[in-house]
mmCIF file of C-alpha atoms and ligand atoms in Angstrom:
data_model
loop_
_atom_site.group_PDB
_atom_site.id
_atom_site.type_symbol
_atom_site.label_atom_id
_atom_site.label_comp_id
_atom_site.label_asym_id
_atom_site.label_seq_id
_atom_site.Cartn_x
_atom_site.Cartn_y
_atom_site.Cartn_z
ATOM 1 C CA MET A 194 -12.505 5.478 108.038
ATOM 2 C CA ASP A 195 -15.963 7.385 108.769
ATOM 3 C CA PHE A 196 -16.853 10.943 109.979
ATOM 4 C CA ASN A 197 -17.445 9.720 113.759
ATOM 5 C CA GLY A 198 -14.132 7.482 114.012
ATOM 6 C CA ILE A 199 -12.051 10.110 112.470
ATOM 7 C CA LYS A 200 -13.918 13.483 115.015
ATOM 8 C CA ALA A 201 -13.239 10.585 118.213
ATOM 9 C CA LEU A 202 -9.123 10.412 117.081
ATOM 10 C CA ASP A 203 -9.143 14.111 116.836
ATOM 11 C CA LYS A 204 -10.613 14.953 120.063
ATOM 12 C CA LYS A 205 -8.472 11.878 121.662
ATOM 13 C CA TYR A 206 -5.293 13.123 120.332
ATOM 14 C CA ILE A 207 -4.406 16.301 118.933
ATOM 15 C CA ALA A 208 -3.663 19.392 120.342
ATOM 16 C CA ASN A 209 -7.415 21.021 121.142
ATOM 17 C CA THR A 210 -6.655 23.941 119.630
ATOM 18 C CA TYR A 211 -9.511 24.529 117.655
ATOM 19 C CA ASN A 212 -11.989 24.937 117.661
ATOM 20 C CA ARG A 213 -13.619 23.013 113.727
ATOM 21 C CA PHE A 214 -16.887 23.443 112.110
ATOM 22 C CA ASP A 215 -18.941 20.198 112.443
ATOM 23 C CA ARG A 216 -17.559 18.703 108.608
ATOM 24 C CA LEU A 217 -14.902 16.384 106.524
ATOM 25 C CA PHE A 218 -13.753 17.406 103.934
ATOM 26 C CA THR A 219 -13.060 14.531 101.241
ATOM 27 C CA SER A 220 -12.018 16.127 98.085
ATOM 28 C CA GLY A 221 -12.284 19.060 95.883
ATOM 29 C CA LYS A 222 -12.083 20.955 92.643
ATOM 30 C CA GLY A 223 -11.448 24.418 91.268
ATOM 31 C CA SER A 224 -14.258 26.141 93.979
ATOM 32 C CA GLU A 225 -15.647 23.598 94.970
ATOM 33 C CA LEU A 226 -15.546 20.784 97.826
ATOM 34 C CA TYR A 227 -17.292 17.713 98.567
ATOM 35 C CA ASP A 228 -18.021 16.243 102.161
ATOM 36 C CA GLU A 229 -17.263 12.118 103.362
ATOM 37 C CA LYS A 230 -20.869 12.378 102.360
ATOM 38 C CA GLY A 231 -20.630 13.909 98.580
ATOM 39 C CA LYS A 232 -22.257 17.251 99.784
ATOM 40 C CA ARG A 233 -21.249 19.877 97.382
ATOM 41 C CA TYR A 234 -20.590 22.284 98.285
ATOM 42 C CA ILE A 235 -19.507 26.170 96.881
ATOM 43 C CA ASP A 236 -15.924 27.443 98.491
ATOM 44 C CA LEU A 237 -15.387 30.980 98.728
ATOM 45 C CA SER A 238 -12.828 30.334 101.828
ATOM 46 C CA ALA A 239 -10.223 29.570 99.700
ATOM 47 C CA GLY A 240 -8.169 27.398 103.042
ATOM 48 C CA ILE A 241 -7.928 31.275 104.246
ATOM 49 C CA ALA A 242 -6.807 32.265 101.304
ATOM 50 C CA VAL A 243 -4.743 29.400 100.262
ATOM 51 C CA ASN A 244 -5.572 27.834 97.254
ATOM 52 C CA THR A 245 -5.742 30.901 95.084
ATOM 53 C CA PHE A 246 -6.454 28.547 92.393
ATOM 54 C CA GLY A 247 -9.097 26.516 94.368
ATOM 55 C CA THR A 248 -8.687 22.629 95.001
ATOM 56 C CA ALA A 249 -6.396 20.291 92.666
ATOM 57 C CA ASP A 250 -6.325 23.590 90.127
ATOM 58 C CA PRO A 251 -5.014 21.508 86.574
ATOM 59 C CA LEU A 252 -1.719 23.838 85.991
ATOM 60 C CA TRP A 253 -0.912 23.936 89.071
ATOM 61 C CA LEU A 254 -0.655 19.962 89.835
ATOM 62 C CA GLU A 255 1.266 19.775 87.290
ATOM 63 C CA ALA A 256 4.390 22.397 87.855
ATOM 64 C CA VAL A 257 4.063 21.094 91.325
ATOM 65 C CA THR A 258 3.973 17.450 90.657
ATOM 66 C CA LYS A 259 6.629 17.901 88.300
ATOM 67 C CA GLN A 260 8.761 19.620 90.260
ATOM 68 C CA LEU A 261 7.327 15.810 93.532
ATOM 69 C CA SER A 262 8.936 13.650 91.278
ATOM 70 C CA SER A 263 12.103 14.999 89.973
ATOM 71 C CA LEU A 264 13.925 17.606 92.896
ATOM 72 C CA SER A 265 11.155 17.618 96.068
ATOM 73 C CA HIS A 266 13.630 18.841 98.712
ATOM 74 C CA ILE A 267 17.076 18.808 98.949
ATOM 75 C CA SER A 268 18.226 22.105 101.193
ATOM 76 C CA ASN A 269 19.753 24.966 101.161
ATOM 77 C CA LEU A 270 22.837 23.979 101.143
ATOM 78 C CA TYR A 271 22.599 23.519 97.104
ATOM 79 C CA TYR A 272 20.846 25.906 94.194
ATOM 80 C CA THR A 273 17.571 25.122 93.080
ATOM 81 C CA GLU A 274 16.459 25.810 89.830
ATOM 82 C CA PRO A 275 12.847 26.571 91.189
ATOM 83 C CA GLN A 276 14.120 28.928 94.328
ATOM 84 C CA ALA A 277 16.108 31.097 91.116
ATOM 85 C CA ILE A 278 13.341 31.771 89.139
ATOM 86 C CA LEU A 279 10.704 32.247 91.428
ATOM 87 C CA ALA A 280 12.783 35.060 93.497
ATOM 88 C CA LYS A 281 13.514 37.394 89.857
ATOM 89 C CA LYS A 282 9.877 36.904 89.377
ATOM 90 C CA LEU A 283 8.629 38.252 92.132
ATOM 91 C CA CYS A 284 11.349 40.984 92.291
ATOM 92 C CA GLU A 285 10.446 41.859 88.829
ATOM 93 C CA ARG A 286 6.730 42.058 90.229
ATOM 94 C CA THR A 287 7.430 44.078 92.857
ATOM 95 C CA GLN A 288 10.345 46.178 92.427
ATOM 96 C CA MET A 289 12.491 44.608 95.134
ATOM 97 C CA LYS A 290 16.427 43.587 95.350
ATOM 98 C CA LYS A 291 16.046 40.751 96.847
ATOM 99 C CA VAL A 292 13.306 37.259 99.308
ATOM 100 C CA PHE A 293 14.162 35.278 101.476
ATOM 101 C CA PHE A 294 12.635 32.283 101.075
ATOM 102 C CA SER A 295 10.806 30.224 104.492
ATOM 103 C CA ASN A 296 7.444 27.716 104.731
ATOM 104 C CA SER A 297 4.248 30.503 106.544
ATOM 105 C CA GLY A 298 3.361 33.651 107.142
ATOM 106 C CA ALA A 299 4.983 33.763 110.751
ATOM 107 C CA GLU A 300 8.421 32.418 109.598
ATOM 108 C CA ALA A 301 7.618 35.391 106.603
ATOM 109 C CA ASN A 302 7.817 38.034 109.381
ATOM 110 C CA GLU A 303 10.275 36.795 111.999
ATOM 111 C CA CYS A 304 12.165 37.716 109.092
ATOM 112 C CA ALA A 305 11.970 39.872 107.842
ATOM 113 C CA ILE A 306 11.668 41.713 111.813
ATOM 114 C CA LYS A 307 14.647 40.562 112.205
ATOM 115 C CA ALA A 308 15.980 41.908 108.952
ATOM 116 C CA ALA A 309 14.474 44.827 110.333
ATOM 117 C CA ARG A 310 16.634 45.123 113.644
ATOM 118 C CA LYS A 311 19.665 44.174 112.118
ATOM 119 C CA TYR A 312 19.125 47.141 109.970
ATOM 120 C CA SER A 313 19.014 49.518 112.489
ATOM 121 C CA HIS A 314 21.193 47.805 113.757
ATOM 122 C CA ASP A 315 23.902 47.816 111.545
ATOM 123 C CA LYS A 316 23.635 52.092 111.104
ATOM 124 C CA TYR A 317 23.098 52.909 114.311
ATOM 125 C CA GLY A 318 23.943 50.555 116.760
ATOM 126 C CA GLU A 319 22.330 49.259 119.950
ATOM 127 C CA GLY A 320 18.843 50.769 120.811
ATOM 128 C CA ARG A 321 16.648 51.662 118.287
ATOM 129 C CA ASN A 322 14.810 48.812 117.491
ATOM 130 C CA THR A 323 11.337 48.942 118.965
ATOM 131 C CA ILE A 324 8.782 48.578 115.757
ATOM 132 C CA ILE A 325 5.324 49.980 115.788
ATOM 133 C CA THR A 326 2.283 47.707 114.119
ATOM 134 C CA LEU A 327 -1.364 48.739 114.158
ATOM 135 C CA LYS A 328 -4.321 47.531 116.898
ATOM 136 C CA ASP A 329 -6.234 44.755 115.619
ATOM 137 C CA SER A 330 -3.318 43.714 113.754
ATOM 138 C CA PHE A 331 -2.584 40.085 113.135
ATOM 139 C CA HIS A 332 0.966 38.403 112.280
ATOM 140 C CA GLY A 333 0.939 35.189 114.118
ATOM 141 C CA ARG A 334 1.174 32.752 116.143
ATOM 142 C CA THR A 335 5.550 32.375 117.374
ATOM 143 C CA ILE A 336 6.036 34.131 120.614
ATOM 144 C CA THR A 337 7.698 36.854 118.159
ATOM 145 C CA THR A 338 5.306 37.935 115.796
ATOM 146 C CA LEU A 339 2.291 37.758 118.318
ATOM 147 C CA SER A 340 4.643 39.805 120.414
ATOM 148 C CA ALA A 341 3.882 42.065 117.654
ATOM 149 C CA THR A 342 -0.260 40.960 116.650
ATOM 150 C CA GLY A 343 -1.845 44.259 118.423
ATOM 151 C CA GLN A 344 -4.454 42.730 120.293
ATOM 152 C CA GLU A 345 -4.382 41.417 123.362
ATOM 153 C CA VAL A 346 -6.771 38.747 123.212
ATOM 154 C CA PHE A 347 -3.987 36.402 121.773
ATOM 155 C CA HIS A 348 -1.168 37.350 123.952
ATOM 156 C CA LYS A 349 -2.665 37.185 127.635
ATOM 157 C CA ASP A 350 -1.459 33.329 128.380
ATOM 158 C CA PHE A 351 2.030 34.013 127.198
ATOM 159 C CA TYR A 352 4.527 36.389 128.476
ATOM 160 C CA PRO A 353 7.211 36.945 128.581
ATOM 161 C CA PHE A 354 7.266 37.684 125.299
ATOM 162 C CA THR A 355 9.664 39.558 123.127
ATOM 163 C CA GLU A 356 10.337 42.902 123.525
ATOM 164 C CA GLY A 357 10.342 46.101 121.658
ATOM 165 C CA PHE A 358 6.704 45.801 119.752
ATOM 166 C CA ILE A 359 4.379 49.391 120.291
ATOM 167 C CA TYR A 360 1.033 49.390 119.158
ATOM 168 C CA SER A 361 -0.324 52.677 117.951
ATOM 169 C CA ASP A 362 -4.157 53.501 116.540
ATOM 170 C CA PRO A 363 -5.079 52.524 112.782
ATOM 171 C CA GLU A 364 -5.505 55.926 111.255
ATOM 172 C CA ASP A 365 -4.554 57.924 114.279
ATOM 173 C CA ILE A 366 -1.650 59.711 112.250
ATOM 174 C CA GLN A 367 -0.234 62.119 115.199
ATOM 175 C CA GLY A 368 -0.338 59.155 117.001
ATOM 176 C CA ILE A 369 2.134 57.004 115.584
ATOM 177 C CA ARG A 370 4.768 60.008 115.342
ATOM 178 C CA LYS A 371 4.324 60.770 118.143
ATOM 179 C CA LEU A 372 4.595 57.059 118.833
ATOM 180 C CA MET A 373 8.156 56.448 116.178
ATOM 181 C CA GLU A 374 9.726 60.054 117.579
ATOM 182 C CA ASP A 375 9.021 58.301 121.220
ATOM 183 C CA HIS A 376 10.154 54.765 121.511
ATOM 184 C CA LYS A 377 13.051 55.450 118.790
ATOM 185 C CA ALA A 378 11.443 53.120 116.213
ATOM 186 C CA CYS A 379 13.129 51.482 113.732
ATOM 187 C CA ALA A 380 10.581 49.665 111.884
ATOM 188 C CA VAL A 381 6.387 50.547 111.303
ATOM 189 C CA MET A 382 4.593 47.626 110.813
ATOM 190 C CA MET A 383 0.750 46.708 109.035
ATOM 191 C CA GLU A 384 -1.388 44.982 106.676
ATOM 192 C CA LEU A 385 -2.555 47.257 104.595
ATOM 193 C CA ILE A 386 -6.651 45.614 104.975
ATOM 194 C CA GLN A 387 -6.240 43.429 109.192
ATOM 195 C CA GLY A 388 -7.337 40.011 107.920
ATOM 196 C CA GLU A 389 -7.916 38.670 111.242
ATOM 197 C CA GLY A 390 -8.744 42.214 112.970
ATOM 198 C CA GLY A 391 -12.052 41.904 110.421
ATOM 199 C CA VAL A 392 -11.035 42.931 107.447
ATOM 200 C CA ARG A 393 -9.932 46.030 108.002
ATOM 201 C CA VAL A 394 -8.805 48.919 105.086
ATOM 202 C CA LEU A 395 -6.372 50.977 106.228
ATOM 203 C CA SER A 396 -6.512 54.794 104.270
ATOM 204 C CA LYS A 397 -4.694 55.604 101.810
ATOM 205 C CA ASP A 398 -3.968 58.680 103.680
ATOM 206 C CA PHE A 399 -3.207 57.028 106.603
ATOM 207 C CA VAL A 400 -0.862 54.861 104.501
ATOM 208 C CA GLN A 401 1.182 57.303 102.750
ATOM 209 C CA GLU A 402 0.887 59.871 105.482
ATOM 210 C CA VAL A 403 2.993 57.168 108.230
ATOM 211 C CA ALA A 404 5.869 55.805 104.817
ATOM 212 C CA SER A 405 7.154 58.941 103.880
ATOM 213 C CA PHE A 406 6.731 60.110 107.581
ATOM 214 C CA ALA A 407 8.751 56.618 108.217
ATOM 215 C CA LYS A 408 10.877 57.281 105.323
ATOM 216 C CA GLU A 409 11.765 60.765 106.769
ATOM 217 C CA LYS A 410 13.372 59.197 109.800
ATOM 218 C CA ASP A 411 15.118 56.076 107.946
ATOM 219 C CA ILE A 412 12.734 53.540 109.853
ATOM 220 C CA LEU A 413 11.880 51.067 107.799
ATOM 221 C CA VAL A 414 8.262 49.828 106.057
ATOM 222 C CA ILE A 415 7.293 46.117 106.526
ATOM 223 C CA VAL A 416 4.281 45.643 104.479
ATOM 224 C CA ASP A 417 2.053 42.271 106.632
ATOM 225 C CA GLU A 418 0.888 40.378 102.725
ATOM 226 C CA VAL A 419 0.717 37.133 104.155
ATOM 227 C CA GLN A 420 -3.558 37.480 102.913
ATOM 228 C CA THR A 421 -3.692 40.793 100.911
ATOM 229 C CA GLY A 422 -1.337 38.872 98.781
ATOM 230 C CA ASN A 423 -0.048 37.070 95.434
ATOM 231 C CA GLY A 424 -4.031 38.842 93.754
ATOM 232 C CA ARG A 425 -5.957 38.907 96.586
ATOM 233 C CA THR A 426 -7.208 42.452 96.680
ATOM 234 C CA GLY A 427 -6.792 42.667 92.576
ATOM 235 C CA GLU A 428 -3.523 43.929 93.436
ATOM 236 C CA LEU A 429 -0.908 41.512 92.934
ATOM 237 C CA TYR A 430 -0.210 42.532 96.562
ATOM 238 C CA SER A 431 -2.215 44.499 98.364
ATOM 239 C CA TYR A 432 0.580 48.270 98.562
ATOM 240 C CA MET A 433 0.196 48.412 95.573
ATOM 241 C CA ASN A 434 -3.420 49.713 95.337
ATOM 242 C CA TYR A 435 -1.618 52.629 98.554
ATOM 243 C CA ASP A 436 1.237 53.477 95.602
ATOM 244 C CA ILE A 437 4.088 53.397 98.152
ATOM 245 C CA ALA A 438 7.413 51.773 98.569
ATOM 246 C CA PRO A 439 7.667 49.461 100.905
ATOM 247 C CA ASP A 440 11.196 48.925 102.604
ATOM 248 C CA ILE A 441 10.084 45.010 103.662
ATOM 249 C CA ILE A 442 7.667 43.262 102.691
ATOM 250 C CA SER A 443 6.431 39.536 104.121
ATOM 251 C CA THR A 444 3.992 37.183 102.032
ATOM 252 C CA ALA A 445 2.946 33.429 102.881
ATOM 253 C CA LYS A 446 -0.565 32.615 102.586
ATOM 254 C CA GLY A 447 -1.734 32.314 98.984
ATOM 255 C CA LEU A 448 1.924 32.268 97.627
ATOM 256 C CA ALA A 449 1.954 28.611 96.591
ATOM 257 C CA GLY A 450 -1.554 27.657 95.879
ATOM 258 C CA GLY A 451 -1.806 25.536 98.595
ATOM 259 C CA LEU A 452 1.557 24.486 100.016
ATOM 260 C CA PRO A 453 2.957 25.606 103.053
ATOM 261 C CA PHE A 454 5.278 28.390 101.675
ATOM 262 C CA GLY A 455 6.159 32.242 103.055
ATOM 263 C CA ALA A 456 8.369 35.547 100.913
ATOM 264 C CA THR A 457 9.626 37.808 102.798
ATOM 265 C CA LEU A 458 10.919 40.411 100.507
ATOM 266 C CA PHE A 459 13.316 43.034 100.476
ATOM 267 C CA GLY A 460 14.447 46.919 98.680
ATOM 268 C CA GLU A 461 16.921 48.875 97.861
ATOM 269 C CA LYS A 462 17.370 50.038 101.154
ATOM 270 C CA THR A 463 17.598 46.070 103.225
ATOM 271 C CA GLU A 464 18.424 43.625 99.832
ATOM 272 C CA ALA A 465 21.388 43.482 102.327
ATOM 273 C CA VAL A 466 20.942 43.674 105.399
ATOM 274 C CA LEU A 467 20.632 40.357 106.292
ATOM 275 C CA SER A 468 24.228 38.544 105.236
ATOM 276 C CA SER A 469 25.977 34.980 104.780
ATOM 277 C CA GLY A 470 24.512 32.620 108.711
ATOM 278 C CA SER A 471 22.279 35.759 110.032
ATOM 279 C CA HIS A 472 19.471 33.813 108.648
ATOM 280 C CA GLY A 473 18.270 30.694 107.277
ATOM 281 C CA SER A 474 15.515 27.573 107.514
ATOM 282 C CA THR A 475 16.250 23.935 106.610
ATOM 283 C CA PHE A 476 12.391 24.156 104.685
ATOM 284 C CA GLY A 477 12.403 26.855 103.671
ATOM 285 C CA GLY A 478 11.861 27.855 99.341
ATOM 286 C CA ASN A 479 11.000 24.364 99.386
ATOM 287 C CA PRO A 480 10.894 23.341 95.368
ATOM 288 C CA VAL A 481 7.482 22.113 94.947
ATOM 289 C CA SER A 482 6.595 25.212 97.157
ATOM 290 C CA ALA A 483 8.251 27.083 94.580
ATOM 291 C CA ALA A 484 6.933 24.916 91.322
ATOM 292 C CA GLY A 485 3.965 25.762 92.423
ATOM 293 C CA ALA A 486 4.283 29.293 93.542
ATOM 294 C CA ILE A 487 6.620 29.844 90.069
ATOM 295 C CA SER A 488 2.350 28.695 87.676
ATOM 296 C CA ILE A 489 0.672 31.564 90.766
ATOM 297 C CA ILE A 490 2.257 34.277 89.922
ATOM 298 C CA ASP A 491 2.630 33.406 86.431
ATOM 299 C CA ARG A 492 -1.088 33.473 86.644
ATOM 300 C CA LEU A 493 -1.194 36.368 87.908
ATOM 301 C CA THR A 494 -1.521 38.965 84.910
ATOM 302 C CA ASP A 495 -2.824 42.384 84.839
ATOM 303 C CA THR A 496 -5.993 41.457 82.824
ATOM 304 C CA PHE A 497 -6.508 38.542 85.398
ATOM 305 C CA LEU A 498 -6.073 40.511 87.790
ATOM 306 C CA ASP A 499 -9.104 43.153 86.936
ATOM 307 C CA GLU A 500 -11.778 39.786 86.855
ATOM 308 C CA VAL A 501 -10.483 39.970 91.143
ATOM 309 C CA VAL A 502 -11.414 42.949 90.979
ATOM 310 C CA SER A 503 -14.709 43.109 88.866
ATOM 311 C CA LYS A 504 -16.109 39.993 90.887
ATOM 312 C CA GLY A 505 -14.879 41.817 94.742
ATOM 313 C CA GLU A 506 -17.461 45.028 93.128
ATOM 314 C CA PHE A 507 -19.987 42.450 92.488
ATOM 315 C CA ILE A 508 -20.335 40.818 95.458
ATOM 316 C CA LYS A 509 -20.051 44.122 97.417
ATOM 317 C CA LYS A 510 -23.110 45.023 95.332
ATOM 318 C CA GLU A 511 -25.236 42.388 94.885
ATOM 319 C CA LEU A 512 -24.661 42.289 98.769
ATOM 320 C CA ALA A 513 -24.555 46.355 99.306
ATOM 321 C CA SER A 514 -29.350 45.518 99.007
ATOM 322 C CA VAL A 515 -29.970 42.465 101.263
ATOM 323 C CA PRO A 516 -31.306 43.643 104.115
ATOM 324 C CA GLY A 517 -29.307 41.309 107.516
ATOM 325 C CA VAL A 518 -26.547 43.248 105.431
ATOM 326 C CA VAL A 519 -24.948 45.774 107.880
ATOM 327 C CA ALA A 520 -21.644 46.962 105.524
ATOM 328 C CA VAL A 521 -19.371 45.451 103.334
ATOM 329 C CA THR A 522 -15.703 46.049 103.813
ATOM 330 C CA GLY A 523 -12.433 45.141 102.383
ATOM 331 C CA MET A 524 -10.853 45.085 98.218
ATOM 332 C CA GLY A 525 -10.343 43.054 95.801
ATOM 333 C CA LEU A 526 -11.741 39.733 96.747
ATOM 334 C CA MET A 527 -10.819 39.844 100.308
ATOM 335 C CA LEU A 528 -14.150 40.459 102.174
ATOM 336 C CA GLY A 529 -16.144 41.225 105.105
ATOM 337 C CA ILE A 530 -19.716 41.048 105.396
ATOM 338 C CA GLU A 531 -20.875 43.045 108.952
ATOM 339 C CA THR A 532 -24.246 41.586 108.845
ATOM 340 C CA VAL A 533 -27.535 41.732 111.980
ATOM 341 C CA ARG A 534 -27.319 38.327 112.941
ATOM 342 C CA PRO A 535 -24.097 36.499 114.897
ATOM 343 C CA ALA A 536 -21.414 36.121 111.466
ATOM 344 C CA LYS A 537 -21.073 32.130 113.306
ATOM 345 C CA GLU A 538 -24.162 31.870 113.580
ATOM 346 C CA ILE A 539 -23.675 32.391 109.020
ATOM 347 C CA VAL A 540 -21.794 30.410 108.593
ATOM 348 C CA GLU A 541 -23.366 27.191 110.067
ATOM 349 C CA ARG A 542 -26.142 27.838 108.493
ATOM 350 C CA ALA A 543 -24.199 28.839 105.579
ATOM 351 C CA LEU A 544 -22.753 24.734 105.084
ATOM 352 C CA GLU A 545 -26.295 23.589 105.449
ATOM 353 C CA GLU A 546 -27.325 25.545 101.927
ATOM 354 C CA GLY A 547 -23.418 23.962 100.897
ATOM 355 C CA LEU A 548 -21.134 27.145 101.568
ATOM 356 C CA VAL A 549 -18.177 27.961 102.482
ATOM 357 C CA VAL A 550 -17.869 30.661 104.381
ATOM 358 C CA ILE A 551 -14.751 31.891 106.939
ATOM 359 C CA THR A 552 -15.233 33.815 109.823
ATOM 360 C CA ALA A 553 -13.679 37.502 110.706
ATOM 361 C CA LYS A 554 -14.199 39.068 114.627
ATOM 362 C CA ASN A 555 -17.423 39.753 114.095
ATOM 363 C CA LYS A 556 -18.225 39.941 109.972
ATOM 364 C CA VAL A 557 -18.204 37.104 107.579
ATOM 365 C CA ARG A 558 -15.615 36.990 105.655
ATOM 366 C CA LEU A 559 -14.901 35.833 102.243
ATOM 367 C CA LEU A 560 -12.040 35.065 100.229
ATOM 368 C CA PRO A 561 -13.142 33.304 97.409
ATOM 369 C CA PRO A 562 -10.376 30.972 94.654
ATOM 370 C CA LEU A 563 -9.235 34.292 92.989
ATOM 371 C CA ASN A 564 -10.253 32.229 89.522
ATOM 372 C CA ILE A 565 -14.546 31.553 91.109
ATOM 373 C CA SER A 566 -16.060 31.280 87.522
ATOM 374 C CA MET A 567 -19.609 33.883 87.486
ATOM 375 C CA GLU A 568 -22.239 31.440 87.647
ATOM 376 C CA LEU A 569 -20.752 29.588 90.763
ATOM 377 C CA LEU A 570 -20.561 33.158 92.096
ATOM 378 C CA GLN A 571 -23.671 33.617 91.412
ATOM 379 C CA GLU A 572 -25.139 30.908 92.815
ATOM 380 C CA ALA A 573 -22.587 31.505 96.227
ATOM 381 C CA ILE A 574 -24.287 35.019 96.771
ATOM 382 C CA GLU A 575 -27.595 33.465 96.816
ATOM 383 C CA ILE A 576 -27.135 31.458 99.620
ATOM 384 C CA LEU A 577 -25.342 33.807 101.439
ATOM 385 C CA LYS A 578 -28.320 36.269 100.521
ATOM 386 C CA GLY A 579 -30.028 33.692 101.671
ATOM 387 C CA VAL A 580 -29.256 32.448 105.400
ATOM 388 C CA ILE A 581 -28.071 36.622 105.726
ATOM 389 C CA GLU A 582 -31.429 38.387 104.957
ATOM 390 C CA VAL A 583 -33.252 38.984 108.437
HETATM 391 C C1 PLP B 678 -2.420 34.022 108.368
HETATM 392 C C2 PLP B 678 -1.293 35.361 109.047
HETATM 393 C C3 PLP B 678 -0.346 35.363 109.817
HETATM 394 C C4 PLP B 678 0.448 33.815 109.625
HETATM 395 O O1 PLP B 678 0.297 33.470 108.687
HETATM 396 P P1 PLP B 678 0.809 31.261 109.765
HETATM 397 O O2 PLP B 678 1.461 31.552 107.993
HETATM 398 O O3 PLP B 678 -0.581 31.215 110.067
HETATM 399 O O4 PLP B 678 2.322 31.371 110.223
HETATM 400 C C5 PLP B 678 0.465 36.472 109.107
HETATM 401 N N1 PLP B 678 -0.178 37.524 109.185
HETATM 402 C C6 PLP B 678 -1.052 37.485 108.491
HETATM 403 C C7 PLP B 678 -1.571 39.095 108.415
HETATM 404 C C8 PLP B 678 -2.326 37.208 108.054
HETATM 405 O O5 PLP B 678 -3.501 36.668 107.614
#
C-alpha cells in the first residue's frame, strides 16, 4: 500500500490521539532510518528513548529471536528463565532487592504508587497516603498516573481523578517539605530529569535534600526512571548521578531495547510490600521482552556509559556557539535544546534534511541510540546546526 493509502486508513480508523509527522518509516539499521521512498535519515530520537541500541541491532535481534522461537509467552503462572536472570542483573546493578515486571512506563508507575500506598497502610494504617510529585512532571496516561502528572494540560478533560496527589514546585525545598508534612505524605515521586516537561535537570542539592528529609520521616522516595533509565544519562539509572538511594524505581522505555516492557524495583524497605495476589499482569515480564532487556543491560558497561557521557558533552560543545541556540539542558544522551526558532519548525526542517529529532515542550529533544557512531553523530549535528541557526 502506498503512503497516501496508509495515511487515509490511519486517519479514518485510528483514534485521533496522535498528531503525526508526515513520514512513513519502513525500516532502519542502527542509528539510520528509511522512509517508503528509500530516503535515509539519521535517528536522534530512538523511538522516544526506546531503541537503546538503535533499530534492528544484531545482538539484540539475536537475543529476542532466539527467545521468540522457543517460548514467546506463557503467563506469570509459571517460572521463566529470562525474568529470573534479568531480575538478578537489575537488582545487582542497583542494590535494589526485588523487581516487578510490567509492560510500560505507566504500569511501572502504577505499581510504584500501589506499593507506596500499601507500605504506609501496612505500617501506619489509614490516612497517610498522599504522594507528592513535581510540577511539569510526566508519569503516564492512565487515570492514576495522569493524576500523578503535575501538568494541568493533561488533566482538564478527565475529571474525576485518583485522589491523593499534590504537586510541588521543583527546586522549592521549603515548599516540598511543608507539603510532605501538611498532607501526611507516604511518598515523593520524581523524575530527576523531567523529560516531557522540557528536559529539566533537577539540582543535586534539591534531590538530596528531598531524599534526606523523606528518609527522616519514613516517606518513600520513588524515582521515575522511565525515560532517564537504562544508560540514557550516562549512568545505568539517573539517580546514580545524585548519590541517593531510592526506595522504589520505575523504568520502561529503553529497558528492552524496542519491545514493550516495564519494571518497578524495590529497595530494602519496600521489597516485601507487594504480597501474593496484591498485584499482577498477564503480559508483564514477557520472556521475549525480558530476553531483549538482558541483552541491553549486559551491554551497558561502565566503559560504554562513559562513551554516552562523552557523546553528550560533544553535542553540548558543538551546539553552544550556534546562533539560534539559547541553551542546552540534559545529561548524557538526553538533551533539550532551547532555540530561537520554534522547536516544532526545527523538527519539521530537520526531517526535510534527513534528521529525526523530537520536541519536549518548547525545546528540541535529542534521544539518540546510545551506540550511535561518532561519524553519524557529527553528520547529524551539522544538519541540526543548519536548521537551528538564525
Ligand atoms: C514515557 C514516560 C512515562 C509513560 O510511559 P508509557 O510507556 O508511555 O506508559 C512515564 N514516565 C516518564 C518519565 C516517561 O518519560
